[in-house]
CSV table of C-alpha atoms and ligand atoms in Angstrom, one decimal:
chain,number,residue,atom,x,y,z
A,1,MET,CA,-21.5,20.0,54.5
A,2,THR,CA,-21.4,16.3,54.2
A,3,ALA,CA,-17.9,14.8,54.5
A,4,ARG,CA,-16.5,13.6,51.1
A,5,PHE,CA,-14.3,10.6,50.7
A,6,TRP,CA,-12.2,9.3,47.8
A,7,ALA,CA,-11.2,5.7,47.1
A,8,GLY,CA,-7.9,4.7,45.5
A,9,LEU,CA,-7.2,1.2,44.1
A,10,ASP,CA,-3.9,-0.5,43.3
A,11,ILE,CA,-4.7,-3.5,41.1
A,12,GLY,CA,-1.5,-5.5,40.8
A,13,GLY,CA,-0.7,-9.0,39.6
A,14,SER,CA,-0.8,-10.6,43.0
A,15,LYS,CA,-2.9,-8.3,45.2
A,16,THR,CA,-5.4,-5.5,45.0
A,17,LEU,CA,-5.1,-2.8,47.6
A,18,ALA,CA,-7.8,-0.2,48.3
A,19,VAL,CA,-7.5,3.0,50.5
A,20,LEU,CA,-10.2,5.4,51.5
A,21,CYS,CA,-9.1,9.0,51.9
A,22,ASP,CA,-10.8,12.0,53.5
A,23,GLU,CA,-10.9,15.5,52.0
A,24,ARG,CA,-7.4,16.3,53.3
A,25,GLY,CA,-6.0,13.2,51.6
A,26,GLU,CA,-5.5,11.3,54.9
A,27,VAL,CA,-6.1,7.5,54.7
A,28,VAL,CA,-9.1,6.6,56.9
A,29,ALA,CA,-9.4,3.0,55.8
A,30,GLU,CA,-7.5,0.3,53.9
A,31,ALA,CA,-8.3,-3.1,52.6
A,32,VAL,CA,-6.5,-5.7,50.6
A,33,ARG,CA,-7.3,-9.0,48.8
A,34,PRO,CA,-5.6,-11.3,46.3
A,35,THR,CA,-6.1,-10.3,42.7
A,36,PRO,CA,-7.9,-13.1,40.7
A,37,ALA,CA,-5.4,-12.3,37.9
A,38,THR,CA,-6.1,-15.4,35.9
A,39,GLU,CA,-9.9,-15.3,36.2
A,40,GLY,CA,-10.6,-12.4,33.8
A,41,GLY,CA,-11.3,-8.7,33.9
A,42,GLU,CA,-14.8,-9.0,35.3
A,43,SER,CA,-13.7,-11.0,38.3
A,44,ILE,CA,-10.8,-8.6,39.0
A,45,LEU,CA,-13.3,-5.6,38.9
A,46,ASP,CA,-15.7,-7.5,41.2
A,47,ILE,CA,-13.0,-7.9,43.8
A,48,ALA,CA,-11.9,-4.3,43.4
A,49,ALA,CA,-15.5,-3.0,43.8
A,50,GLY,CA,-16.0,-5.3,46.8
A,51,LEU,CA,-13.0,-3.7,48.6
A,52,VAL,CA,-14.5,-0.2,48.0
A,53,ARG,CA,-17.9,-1.4,49.2
A,54,SER,CA,-16.3,-2.8,52.4
A,55,PHE,CA,-15.5,0.8,53.5
A,56,GLY,CA,-19.2,1.3,54.1
A,57,VAL,CA,-19.3,4.8,52.6
A,58,THR,CA,-19.9,5.9,49.0
A,59,PRO,CA,-16.8,7.8,47.8
A,60,ALA,CA,-17.1,10.9,45.5
A,61,GLY,CA,-14.8,9.1,43.0
A,62,ILE,CA,-12.5,6.1,42.6
A,63,GLY,CA,-9.0,6.3,41.2
A,64,VAL,CA,-7.2,3.2,39.9
A,65,GLY,CA,-3.6,2.4,39.3
A,66,ALA,CA,-3.6,-0.8,37.3
A,67,ALA,CA,-0.8,-3.1,36.1
A,68,GLY,CA,-0.5,-3.1,32.3
A,69,VAL,CA,-0.8,-0.5,29.6
A,70,VAL,CA,-3.9,1.5,30.3
A,71,ASP,CA,-5.5,4.1,28.0
A,72,PRO,CA,-5.5,7.2,30.2
A,73,ASN,CA,-8.6,8.6,28.5
A,74,THR,CA,-10.9,5.6,28.7
A,75,GLY,CA,-9.3,3.5,31.4
A,76,THR,CA,-9.3,0.5,29.1
A,77,VAL,CA,-6.5,-2.0,29.6
A,78,LEU,CA,-4.6,-2.2,26.3
A,79,ALA,CA,-1.9,-4.8,27.1
A,80,THR,CA,-0.7,-6.8,30.2
A,81,GLY,CA,2.2,-8.9,31.3
A,82,ASP,CA,2.0,-12.7,31.5
A,83,SER,CA,0.7,-12.7,35.1
A,84,PHE,CA,-2.8,-11.7,33.9
A,85,THR,CA,-5.4,-13.6,31.8
A,86,GLY,CA,-8.3,-11.7,30.3
A,87,TRP,CA,-7.3,-8.3,31.8
A,88,ALA,CA,-6.4,-6.8,28.5
A,89,GLY,CA,-9.6,-5.2,26.9
A,90,THR,CA,-11.2,-4.6,30.3
A,91,ALA,CA,-12.8,-1.1,30.5
A,92,ILE,CA,-11.9,-0.2,34.1
A,93,ASN,CA,-13.6,3.2,34.4
A,94,ALA,CA,-16.9,2.0,32.9
A,95,GLY,CA,-16.8,-1.3,34.8
A,96,LEU,CA,-16.2,0.3,38.2
A,97,SER,CA,-18.7,3.1,37.6
A,98,ALA,CA,-21.4,0.6,36.7
A,99,ARG,CA,-20.7,-1.5,39.9
A,100,LEU,CA,-20.4,1.5,42.3
A,101,GLY,CA,-22.4,4.3,40.8
A,102,VAL,CA,-19.6,6.9,41.0
A,103,PRO,CA,-17.0,8.2,38.6
A,104,ALA,CA,-13.8,6.1,38.2
A,105,ARG,CA,-10.5,7.0,36.5
A,106,ALA,CA,-7.8,4.5,35.8
A,107,GLU,CA,-4.1,5.0,34.9
A,108,ASN,CA,-1.1,2.7,34.6
A,109,ASP,CA,0.2,1.8,38.1
A,110,VAL,CA,3.7,3.2,37.6
A,111,ARG,CA,2.2,6.6,36.6
A,112,ALA,CA,-0.1,6.4,39.7
A,113,PHE,CA,3.0,5.6,41.8
A,114,LEU,CA,4.7,8.7,40.6
A,115,LEU,CA,1.6,10.9,41.1
A,116,GLY,CA,1.5,9.6,44.7
A,117,GLU,CA,5.2,10.0,45.5
A,118,ALA,CA,5.7,13.3,43.7
A,119,ALA,CA,2.9,15.2,45.4
A,120,GLY,CA,3.9,18.8,45.6
A,121,LEU,CA,6.7,18.4,43.0
A,122,ARG,CA,6.7,19.7,39.4
A,123,ASN,CA,9.4,17.5,37.9
A,124,ALA,CA,10.4,13.9,38.7
A,125,LEU,CA,11.2,10.6,37.1
A,126,GLY,CA,9.6,7.6,38.7
A,127,VAL,CA,11.1,4.2,38.4
A,128,THR,CA,9.8,0.9,39.8
A,129,LEU,CA,11.9,-2.2,40.0
A,130,GLY,CA,9.9,-5.3,40.6
A,131,THR,CA,9.2,-8.3,38.3
A,132,GLY,CA,9.8,-5.8,35.5
A,133,VAL,CA,11.1,-2.2,35.4
A,134,GLY,CA,8.5,0.5,34.9
A,135,GLY,CA,8.9,4.3,34.6
A,136,ALA,CA,6.8,7.4,34.5
A,137,LEU,CA,7.6,11.1,33.9
A,138,LEU,CA,6.3,14.2,35.6
A,139,VAL,CA,7.3,17.3,33.6
A,140,ASP,CA,6.3,20.8,34.5
A,141,GLY,CA,3.7,19.5,36.8
A,142,ARG,CA,2.1,17.2,34.2
A,143,LEU,CA,2.3,13.4,33.9
A,144,LEU,CA,3.3,12.5,30.4
A,145,ARG,CA,0.5,10.2,29.2
A,146,GLY,CA,1.5,9.3,25.6
A,147,ARG,CA,1.6,5.5,25.0
A,148,GLY,CA,5.0,4.2,26.1
A,149,ALA,CA,6.0,7.5,27.7
A,150,GLY,CA,8.4,6.9,30.5
A,151,GLU,CA,9.2,3.2,29.7
A,152,ILE,CA,12.7,3.4,31.0
A,153,GLY,CA,12.9,-0.4,31.4
A,154,HIS,CA,13.0,-0.6,27.6
A,155,VAL,CA,15.7,1.8,26.8
A,156,GLY,CA,19.5,1.3,26.7
A,157,ALA,CA,22.0,-0.8,24.9
A,158,PHE,CA,23.8,-2.2,27.9
A,159,GLY,CA,24.8,-5.5,26.4
A,160,ASP,CA,23.4,-8.7,25.0
A,161,GLU,CA,20.9,-9.8,27.7
A,162,PRO,CA,17.5,-10.7,26.4
A,163,CYS,CA,14.7,-8.4,27.5
A,164,SER,CA,11.1,-9.4,28.3
A,165,CYS,CA,10.0,-7.3,25.3
A,166,GLY,CA,11.9,-9.4,22.8
A,167,GLN,CA,14.8,-7.0,22.3
A,168,ARG,CA,18.2,-7.1,23.9
A,169,GLY,CA,20.3,-5.0,26.3
A,170,HIS,CA,17.5,-2.9,27.8
A,171,LEU,CA,17.6,-1.8,31.4
A,172,GLU,CA,14.9,-4.3,32.4
A,173,ALA,CA,17.2,-7.1,31.2
A,174,TYR,CA,19.5,-6.3,34.0
A,175,ALA,CA,17.6,-4.6,36.8
A,176,SER,CA,14.3,-6.4,37.2
A,177,GLY,CA,13.8,-9.1,39.8
A,178,ARG,CA,13.5,-11.7,37.1
A,179,SER,CA,16.7,-10.5,35.4
A,180,LEU,CA,18.7,-10.6,38.6
A,181,SER,CA,17.6,-14.2,39.0
A,182,ARG,CA,18.4,-15.1,35.4
A,183,ARG,CA,21.8,-13.4,35.5
A,184,TYR,CA,22.7,-15.1,38.8
A,185,ALA,CA,21.6,-18.5,37.5
A,186,ALA,CA,23.6,-18.1,34.4
A,187,ARG,CA,26.8,-17.6,36.4
A,188,THR,CA,26.2,-20.1,39.2
A,189,GLY,CA,23.5,-22.6,38.1
A,190,ALA,CA,21.5,-21.7,41.2
A,191,SER,CA,17.9,-20.7,41.0
A,192,LEU,CA,17.3,-17.9,43.5
A,193,THR,CA,14.8,-15.0,43.9
A,194,ALA,CA,16.1,-11.5,43.8
A,195,GLN,CA,15.6,-11.3,47.5
A,196,GLU,CA,17.6,-14.5,48.1
A,197,ILE,CA,20.4,-13.2,45.9
A,198,ALA,CA,20.4,-10.0,48.0
A,199,ALA,CA,20.8,-12.1,51.1
A,200,ALA,CA,23.6,-14.1,49.5
A,201,ALA,CA,25.4,-10.8,48.5
A,202,GLU,CA,25.1,-9.6,52.1
A,203,ALA,CA,26.6,-12.9,53.3
A,204,GLY,CA,29.6,-12.3,51.0
A,205,ASP,CA,28.7,-14.0,47.7
A,206,ALA,CA,30.7,-12.0,45.2
A,207,VAL,CA,28.6,-13.1,42.2
A,208,ALA,CA,25.4,-12.0,43.9
A,209,ALA,CA,26.9,-8.7,44.7
A,210,ALA,CA,28.1,-8.3,41.1
A,211,VAL,CA,24.7,-8.8,39.5
A,212,TYR,CA,23.2,-6.1,41.8
A,213,GLU,CA,26.2,-3.8,41.1
A,214,GLU,CA,25.6,-4.3,37.3
A,215,ALA,CA,21.9,-3.6,37.7
A,216,GLY,CA,22.7,-0.4,39.7
A,217,ARG,CA,25.2,0.8,37.1
A,218,HIS,CA,22.8,0.5,34.3
A,219,LEU,CA,20.0,2.0,36.3
A,220,GLY,CA,22.1,5.0,37.1
A,221,SER,CA,23.1,5.4,33.5
A,222,ALA,CA,19.5,5.2,32.2
A,223,VAL,CA,18.3,7.6,34.9
A,224,ALA,CA,21.1,10.1,34.1
A,225,GLN,CA,20.1,10.1,30.4
A,226,ALA,CA,16.4,10.4,31.0
A,227,GLY,CA,17.0,13.2,33.4
A,228,GLY,CA,19.3,15.0,31.0
A,229,LEU,CA,16.9,14.8,28.1
A,230,LEU,CA,13.8,15.9,30.1
A,231,GLY,CA,15.4,18.3,32.6
A,232,LEU,CA,14.5,16.1,35.6
A,233,ASP,CA,16.8,16.4,38.6
A,234,LEU,CA,15.1,13.9,40.8
A,235,ALA,CA,14.3,10.2,40.4
A,236,ILE,CA,12.0,8.4,42.8
A,237,LEU,CA,12.6,4.7,43.1
A,238,GLY,CA,10.1,2.1,44.3
A,239,GLY,CA,9.4,-1.6,43.9
A,240,SER,CA,10.5,-4.8,45.6
A,241,VAL,CA,14.1,-4.7,44.2
A,242,VAL,CA,14.7,-1.3,45.8
A,243,ALA,CA,14.3,-3.1,49.2
A,244,SER,CA,17.9,-4.1,48.4
A,245,TRP,CA,19.0,-0.5,47.9
A,246,PRO,CA,22.3,-0.8,49.8
A,247,LEU,CA,23.4,-3.3,47.1
A,248,LEU,CA,22.5,-0.9,44.3
A,249,GLU,CA,23.4,2.5,45.9
A,250,LYS,CA,27.1,2.8,45.2
A,251,ALA,CA,26.8,1.8,41.6
A,252,VAL,CA,23.8,4.0,40.9
A,253,LEU,CA,25.4,7.1,42.5
A,254,ARG,CA,28.7,6.5,40.7
A,255,ALA,CA,26.9,6.3,37.3
A,256,LEU,CA,24.9,9.4,38.1
A,257,GLU,CA,28.0,11.3,39.1
A,258,ALA,CA,29.8,10.2,35.9
A,259,GLN,CA,26.9,11.6,33.8
A,260,PRO,CA,25.8,14.9,35.5
A,261,LEU,CA,23.1,17.1,34.1
A,262,LEU,CA,24.1,20.2,32.1
A,263,SER,CA,23.9,22.2,35.3
A,264,GLY,CA,26.8,20.1,36.6
A,265,THR,CA,24.8,18.4,39.3
A,266,PRO,CA,23.8,14.7,39.1
A,267,VAL,CA,20.2,13.6,39.2
A,268,ARG,CA,19.2,13.1,42.8
A,269,ILE,CA,17.7,9.8,44.0
A,270,ARG,CA,14.8,9.5,46.5
A,271,LEU,CA,13.4,6.2,47.7
A,272,SER,CA,9.7,5.7,47.9
A,273,ARG,CA,8.1,7.3,51.0
A,274,LEU,CA,4.6,5.9,50.6
A,275,GLY,CA,5.7,2.2,50.4
A,276,SER,CA,2.9,-0.2,49.6
A,277,ARG,CA,0.3,2.6,49.5
A,278,ALA,CA,2.0,4.7,46.8
A,279,VAL,CA,0.0,3.5,43.8
A,280,ALA,CA,-3.4,3.7,45.6
A,281,LEU,CA,-2.6,7.2,47.0
A,282,GLY,CA,-1.5,8.4,43.5
A,283,ALA,CA,-4.8,7.0,42.2
A,284,VAL,CA,-6.7,9.2,44.7
A,285,ARG,CA,-4.8,12.2,43.3
A,286,LEU,CA,-5.7,11.1,39.8
A,287,VAL,CA,-9.4,11.0,40.4
A,288,ARG,CA,-9.3,14.3,42.2
A,289,GLU,CA,-7.3,16.1,39.5
B,1,ZN,ZN1,12.8,-4.3,26.6
């Protein structure tokens, strides 16, 4: 029997990562390039296809986790954040199949993240905290694929902070990297990245610690409510902001303990185990489904 391989792509706003997996799901090759996010969908697909070609073998299929709202049936990008130009409207499945001659299947990147991280599980909530806050739901072994399903970043009425969606008080308005920067600047006048604020908090800056504490409190509350509604007792967290987990942990756990599930136990938290490969590995699972 000829060996079969599967490719997984993570197309993000700054970089595109490709992995090649063997039949057992082990990564046998990996490649990364900057995403030409402002050069339009065809350029983005050219780069993605080039990464797969660089592996030198034809995979049996290509899975894609892509930033933005992606139609799970057709793999067409329906909407994107402001880091992309011309990505909305791109037919990922058809475009990659045409370039590489094998089936391709695309899904939103947070959903792919959860597919990767939750391998072997039947129920889990996935939350990514980066530039924005994304979410995905695995219920009874199935990823919920309705439009907007899992958008935990845009629930909650935590206050008056403006959210990227145009409404106010959502989780993302407190817990995204951008929001941490905005909240810190509002109180201090200083313009720092979320990472720099974390470093300041570790060095004893009380305002920096407070914006993380607030993010953690609202994150815990949103996770507790989502878990309670859907019967999910595990949340898997990923994204750049989670690198500062020690600054979030106490507040998250306190909020979860204050709002336990009906069973009496709080939702458990697990941090990403696959790191930068989570989306690409989830995409491999997607195309093998
Ligand atoms: Zn919102």
